[in-house]
XYZ file of C-alpha atoms in Angstrom:
442
model
C -0.068 -0.088 0.316
C 3.066 2.247 0.136
C 3.300 2.953 -3.789
C -0.187 3.392 -3.465
C -0.531 5.905 -0.715
C 1.845 8.252 -2.251
C -0.106 7.928 -5.254
C -3.149 8.368 -3.740
C -2.265 11.476 -2.460
C 0.070 13.378 -4.916
C -0.016 16.637 -5.676
C -1.786 18.171 -7.844
C -0.104 19.350 -11.236
C 0.594 23.260 -12.002
C -2.686 24.863 -12.990
C -4.412 28.436 -14.024
C -6.623 29.629 -10.761
C -7.955 33.016 -9.479
C -10.315 32.779 -12.350
C -13.428 34.230 -12.999
C -16.471 31.364 -12.592
C -19.304 32.764 -14.876
C -22.029 30.540 -13.978
C -22.775 32.467 -10.518
C -22.988 35.684 -8.512
C -22.108 33.433 -5.292
C -19.210 31.740 -6.678
C -15.479 33.038 -7.319
C -12.937 30.991 -7.960
C -9.695 32.490 -5.725
C -6.184 32.088 -6.189
C -5.808 29.310 -3.742
C -8.241 27.000 -6.023
C -7.243 22.888 -6.224
C -8.150 20.633 -8.607
C -9.809 18.295 -7.419
C -8.795 14.370 -7.379
C -11.915 11.774 -7.553
C -10.323 9.935 -4.439
C -11.199 12.428 -2.420
C -15.379 11.570 -3.041
C -17.107 10.060 -0.571
C -17.859 7.293 -2.542
C -14.410 6.579 -3.084
C -13.036 7.014 0.270
C -15.497 4.160 1.021
C -12.831 1.989 -0.240
C -9.328 3.697 1.251
C -10.170 5.611 3.874
C -9.622 3.388 7.385
C -12.417 6.137 8.463
C -14.751 5.048 5.971
C -14.077 1.329 4.659
C -15.398 -0.941 7.320
C -18.285 -3.864 6.956
C -21.240 -1.133 7.280
C -20.281 0.267 3.847
C -19.386 -2.710 2.140
C -22.864 -3.752 3.482
C -24.421 -0.355 1.898
C -22.724 -0.742 -1.300
C -23.183 -4.109 -1.794
C -27.197 -3.491 -1.231
C -27.558 -2.408 -4.539
C -26.940 -5.717 -6.017
C -29.132 -7.650 -2.955
C -32.261 -6.687 -2.030
C -31.643 -8.753 1.249
C -28.785 -6.445 2.757
C -30.129 -3.980 4.116
C -34.339 -4.675 3.977
C -36.102 -4.481 7.338
C -39.024 -3.497 8.529
C -39.168 -0.476 8.201
C -41.300 2.362 6.526
C -39.698 2.233 2.582
C -37.303 -0.783 3.220
C -38.947 -3.946 2.735
C -37.475 -6.147 0.079
C -40.224 -4.423 -2.768
C -38.416 -1.000 -1.711
C -35.095 -2.271 -2.892
C -36.136 -4.078 -5.434
C -37.564 -0.950 -7.145
C -34.114 0.837 -6.384
C -32.284 -1.693 -7.780
C -33.407 -2.341 -11.111
C -32.605 0.713 -12.586
C -29.180 0.341 -11.558
C -29.047 -2.861 -13.141
C -28.042 -0.710 -16.361
C -25.702 1.735 -15.007
C -23.755 -1.557 -13.159
C -24.341 -3.574 -16.504
C -21.818 -1.196 -18.543
C -19.866 -0.306 -14.824
C -18.573 -4.025 -15.226
C -18.606 -4.416 -19.221
C -14.865 -3.390 -19.041
C -13.195 -4.480 -15.452
C -10.786 -6.951 -17.162
C -9.127 -3.679 -18.365
C -9.590 -1.737 -15.026
C -12.756 0.677 -16.352
C -15.386 1.159 -14.000
C -17.816 3.144 -16.771
C -20.080 5.871 -15.878
C -18.076 5.850 -12.420
C -14.517 6.137 -12.799
C -13.824 6.376 -17.037
C -15.820 7.639 -18.912
C -17.878 5.602 -21.169
C -16.506 3.187 -24.054
C -17.164 3.942 -27.453
C -18.832 1.507 -28.992
C -17.328 1.033 -32.506
C -16.883 4.811 -33.367
C -16.787 4.845 -37.203
C -13.751 6.634 -38.689
C -15.629 8.755 -40.751
C -13.988 12.924 -42.242
C -15.397 16.033 -40.177
C -19.592 16.164 -41.874
C -20.203 20.383 -42.672
C -23.131 20.706 -40.326
C -23.540 23.970 -40.712
C -22.842 27.329 -38.604
C -22.099 27.012 -34.802
C -26.079 28.503 -33.936
C -27.307 25.134 -36.231
C -25.031 22.719 -35.028
C -25.837 23.163 -31.188
C -29.952 23.319 -32.159
C -29.303 20.285 -34.070
C -27.378 18.935 -31.250
C -29.984 20.047 -28.395
C -33.340 18.609 -30.675
C -31.455 15.646 -31.036
C -30.601 14.928 -26.953
C -34.337 15.427 -26.595
C -35.271 13.428 -28.763
C -33.029 10.566 -27.103
C -34.453 11.502 -23.391
C -32.841 14.335 -22.109
C -35.140 17.151 -20.793
C -32.614 19.845 -20.425
C -29.309 20.185 -22.475
C -27.114 23.586 -22.578
C -23.415 23.781 -24.234
C -20.215 25.467 -22.805
C -16.571 25.564 -23.487
C -14.239 22.965 -21.846
C -12.885 24.458 -18.774
C -10.266 22.314 -17.133
C -10.953 23.853 -14.325
C -13.706 20.832 -13.351
C -11.201 18.058 -15.217
C -10.262 15.704 -11.919
C -6.150 16.202 -11.630
C -6.968 12.165 -11.122
C -9.190 9.537 -11.000
C -10.070 6.642 -9.103
C -9.536 2.421 -9.300
C -11.493 1.348 -6.803
C -10.666 -2.248 -7.754
C -6.638 -1.746 -7.441
C -7.669 1.415 -4.903
C -5.089 3.131 -6.587
C -5.202 6.721 -8.536
C -4.672 6.776 -12.456
C -4.075 9.733 -14.917
C -7.598 11.545 -16.575
C -6.694 11.750 -20.203
C -8.252 14.277 -22.287
C -7.537 14.385 -25.861
C -6.582 17.736 -27.554
C -9.027 19.437 -29.971
C -11.650 19.047 -26.930
C -13.311 22.774 -27.189
C -16.997 22.598 -25.828
C -19.607 20.489 -23.307
C -22.763 19.458 -23.921
C -24.622 19.305 -19.866
C -27.853 16.845 -20.530
C -30.806 17.146 -17.709
C -32.264 14.218 -16.655
C -35.317 14.439 -14.220
C -36.010 12.494 -11.387
C -39.308 11.600 -10.599
C -41.686 14.201 -8.191
C -43.411 11.249 -6.447
C -40.600 9.319 -5.465
C -38.472 12.225 -4.392
C -40.891 12.829 -1.646
C -40.522 9.944 -0.228
C -37.060 10.610 0.982
C -34.667 9.100 2.753
C -36.070 5.355 1.773
C -35.550 3.241 -0.510
C -38.038 3.206 -2.089
C -37.193 7.615 -2.563
C -33.783 6.812 -4.079
C -34.916 5.120 -6.731
C -35.709 7.972 -8.654
C -31.596 8.752 -8.742
C -31.383 5.348 -10.166
C -33.645 5.691 -12.623
C -32.167 9.088 -13.908
C -28.921 7.597 -13.596
C -30.197 4.875 -15.892
C -31.991 7.205 -18.180
C -28.946 9.893 -18.495
C -27.058 6.666 -19.131
C -28.779 5.736 -22.725
C -29.159 9.328 -23.355
C -24.852 9.978 -23.298
C -24.711 7.011 -25.044
C -26.832 7.617 -28.274
C -25.815 11.338 -28.130
C -22.040 10.824 -28.228
C -22.287 8.178 -31.018
C -24.679 10.696 -33.283
C -21.630 13.411 -32.388
C -19.050 10.594 -33.527
C -20.649 9.618 -36.328
C -20.699 12.898 -37.936
C -16.618 12.715 -37.569
C -16.204 14.659 -34.100
C -15.109 13.260 -30.464
C -17.547 12.566 -28.501
C -16.549 11.812 -24.735
C -19.622 10.864 -22.662
C -19.556 11.156 -19.198
C -21.670 10.449 -15.551
C -19.780 10.419 -12.459
C -16.268 10.371 -14.357
C -13.635 12.409 -15.971
C -15.221 16.077 -14.464
C -17.377 18.102 -11.975
C -20.729 18.329 -12.908
C -21.671 20.959 -11.659
C -19.503 23.776 -12.889
C -20.710 22.670 -16.440
C -24.302 22.509 -15.811
C -24.289 26.318 -14.264
C -22.258 27.531 -17.470
C -24.266 26.060 -19.765
C -27.749 27.573 -18.137
C -29.170 25.023 -17.066
C -29.957 26.851 -13.567
C -28.264 28.512 -10.580
C -26.101 27.156 -7.627
C -28.251 26.721 -4.170
C -27.166 26.368 -1.002
C -27.551 22.016 -0.499
C -24.844 22.277 -3.081
C -27.153 21.827 -5.919
C -28.389 23.556 -9.079
C -31.527 24.189 -9.511
C -33.566 24.768 -12.649
C -36.209 27.022 -14.187
C -38.624 23.291 -14.768
C -37.447 20.659 -12.360
C -35.495 22.494 -9.704
C -33.108 20.369 -8.256
C -34.695 17.583 -9.037
C -32.008 16.554 -11.854
C -28.814 14.151 -12.910
C -26.099 15.586 -15.053
C -24.390 13.811 -17.607
C -21.169 15.196 -19.685
C -20.406 15.561 -23.402
C -17.030 16.531 -23.855
C -16.265 17.526 -27.602
C -14.264 19.334 -30.619
C -17.545 19.869 -32.622
C -18.360 23.769 -33.011
C -21.429 24.695 -31.285
C -22.739 27.680 -30.219
C -22.997 28.403 -25.924
C -25.326 29.732 -23.839
C -25.420 31.591 -20.560
C -25.811 31.629 -17.366
C -29.349 31.778 -16.256
C -30.694 33.964 -12.945
C -34.031 33.877 -11.502
C -33.545 34.235 -7.903
C -32.580 31.099 -6.682
C -29.578 32.542 -4.862
C -30.911 35.604 -3.339
C -33.493 32.563 -2.384
C -30.943 30.693 -0.211
C -29.877 33.544 1.089
C -33.171 33.719 3.210
C -34.763 30.170 3.228
C -33.062 27.152 5.117
C -35.197 24.041 4.343
C -32.708 21.953 3.284
C -30.445 23.085 6.123
C -33.156 22.395 8.620
C -34.040 18.900 6.896
C -30.961 17.468 6.575
C -30.756 14.965 9.164
C -26.631 14.912 9.652
C -26.978 18.651 9.301
C -24.208 18.324 6.546
C -25.621 21.462 4.489
C -24.140 24.449 5.852
C -26.764 27.392 8.527
C -24.471 30.411 6.988
C -23.157 32.703 3.991
C -21.024 31.252 0.969
C -17.539 30.682 1.920
C -14.472 29.362 1.016
C -14.813 26.748 4.451
C -14.095 23.679 3.722
C -15.254 20.729 6.361
C -12.805 17.831 4.895
C -10.732 16.709 1.868
C -14.075 16.013 -0.035
C -14.562 19.701 -0.189
C -13.153 21.328 -3.608
C -10.099 23.987 -1.791
C -10.113 27.552 -3.064
C -13.851 28.073 -4.341
C -16.500 31.063 -2.799
C -19.529 29.100 -2.382
C -22.267 26.918 -0.263
C -20.523 23.965 0.910
C -21.776 20.738 2.497
C -20.182 18.028 4.679
C -19.785 14.987 2.493
C -18.561 12.607 5.573
C -21.845 13.794 7.354
C -23.856 13.201 4.585
C -22.137 9.951 3.288
C -22.625 8.242 6.797
C -25.889 8.969 7.149
C -26.729 7.377 4.031
C -24.304 3.743 4.752
C -25.933 4.103 8.452
C -29.701 4.319 6.768
C -28.814 1.751 4.015
C -30.279 3.964 1.151
C -29.249 7.345 -0.445
C -30.752 10.791 0.873
C -32.791 13.453 -0.922
C -34.401 15.550 2.163
C -32.450 18.507 0.321
C -33.818 18.138 -2.899
C -37.122 17.178 -1.239
C -37.420 19.810 1.002
C -36.308 22.907 -1.570
C -39.036 25.201 -2.359
C -38.373 24.618 -6.375
C -38.797 21.275 -6.083
C -42.743 21.528 -7.362
C -44.891 19.800 -10.146
C -44.000 22.846 -12.469
C -46.817 21.604 -14.311
C -49.536 22.839 -12.118
C -50.444 27.125 -12.059
C -49.764 27.216 -8.370
C -46.811 26.226 -8.545
C -45.955 28.951 -11.869
C -47.086 31.314 -9.743
C -44.832 30.812 -6.610
C -41.808 30.821 -8.912
C -42.962 34.357 -10.685
C -42.743 35.517 -6.785
C -39.767 33.651 -5.835
C -37.878 35.632 -8.234
C -39.395 38.952 -6.805
C -39.007 41.000 -3.037
C -42.002 38.882 -2.423
C -40.291 35.996 -1.839
C -39.921 36.251 1.546
C -44.301 36.370 1.576
C -43.767 33.333 -0.908
C -42.287 31.353 1.358
C -44.325 31.586 3.970
C -47.198 30.627 1.949
C -44.871 27.192 0.878
C -44.394 26.164 3.909
C -48.396 26.278 4.706
C -48.664 23.766 1.586
C -46.880 21.246 3.274
C -45.416 19.711 -0.099
C -41.591 19.446 1.740
C -42.718 16.593 3.886
C -42.142 13.265 3.450
C -44.505 10.707 1.812
C -45.249 7.237 3.183
C -43.899 5.033 0.690
C -46.831 3.018 1.378
C -49.635 5.377 0.128
C -46.830 5.614 -3.061
C -47.367 1.534 -4.105
C -51.719 2.375 -3.532
C -52.005 5.452 -4.823
C -52.789 6.244 -8.652
C -53.705 10.016 -8.065
C -50.585 11.239 -6.785
C -52.109 11.607 -2.954
C -49.934 10.540 -0.642
C -50.845 10.381 3.159
C -47.200 11.905 5.420
C -45.210 9.839 6.931
C -43.008 12.611 8.976
C -43.586 16.461 8.557
C -40.614 18.391 7.821
C -39.116 22.054 8.943
C -39.782 24.955 8.268
C -38.258 27.563 5.499
C -37.144 29.696 8.665
C -33.296 29.863 9.893
C -33.312 27.796 13.364
C -30.673 29.823 15.678
C -29.814 26.076 17.105
C -29.082 24.632 14.686
C -26.850 26.975 13.215
C -25.097 27.433 16.545
C -23.945 23.595 16.979
C -22.836 23.904 13.144
C -20.629 27.219 14.240
C -19.361 24.888 17.212
C -18.617 22.589 15.276
C -16.877 24.392 12.859
C -14.778 26.027 15.819
C -13.646 22.593 16.840
C -12.389 21.192 13.259
C -11.107 24.655 13.060
C -8.938 24.123 16.208
C -8.250 20.854 15.326
C -6.686 21.999 12.527
C -4.297 24.576 13.408
C -3.192 22.319 16.283
C -2.256 19.654 13.261
C -0.754 22.533 11.055
C 1.853 23.675 14.736
C 2.802 19.489 14.956
C 3.353 19.601 11.303
């Protein structure tokens, strides 16, 4: 393990830092910015970090293929609930295991392997704006709900990727000539998200991943068939959120997610890196950041209190946070521990968000309009009364055909809870003191 650890904790290569982030007024890339190594994400740390690699974590990972691994007599955790969740994961797991003999895990740590890429010369695709319009039309035909295009930004490429099988880091290979990133958004089921945190509720993420993978594979092959490079990414190669913001698909929220106009934060994002010339989209602003400044719904309803109650800052909770970026940051360690102990994903920060609505309803459209105006405080108070951020009973989801569900647990409303913020500030102070002590000793 000595040589492996040396590789795991290698210093990042030189890079440009302190550049403007064109995607959010509340995000600033500072001169202290460091690119992210994939071995530092919480799912990778579950395989090598002794603080998280244990029997309970391994059972959590196994539960995605063994429906009885974490089943129990608790609402949303029956064998039927796990079977529902694990169905879509079979698609992404199948793709991830196809090239394991080459130490690849497509979609998770490696880009999707091209399927017989055609050897053709680049086709005449018209102007960049025409090419962008055609790509968006095809992407939506193939299943994308949202599509945006932005320039390739090497800051968001992982400095290294991670092999869970060999427990080593490996180089990230992006071919020269890549100029653009196509960002695809796939919405998650509204009713399922409202059951979080249960196995039934996490089916929303599983289905989103499976559908996103199919769309990515199809669109990448379309682009290759026109004679251009197309590298399809899911959880691999680069960070999704900065690209989604720069491609104009939404705004950054307190919960650390992209909040979109049509689906709120209920969206999975995939990317395709390409050299196809295309017109770029521009970042959007529709009041999310101003709403998040006064709303604490996600932070109040986070079971492990992993979401920051304070303003955007460069504070990092631990090594799973990107360094040198001023933004709202979440504590990945607390979040992951809760998932492992609970035995399934948690999406409370999505479920409780005021933007997580059925946007086909007139009242929802009125609410979204109010959140764009100085009336946002009133809109949040009104939204508290709708109780649509409460957790619903999985059993009522199974029985209902009309979307009328019974409440399992009442959620906290939007207002700042001084007690919760005070507890979080004390923990930060303890951590900061520990960091300072370690720095003095080192």
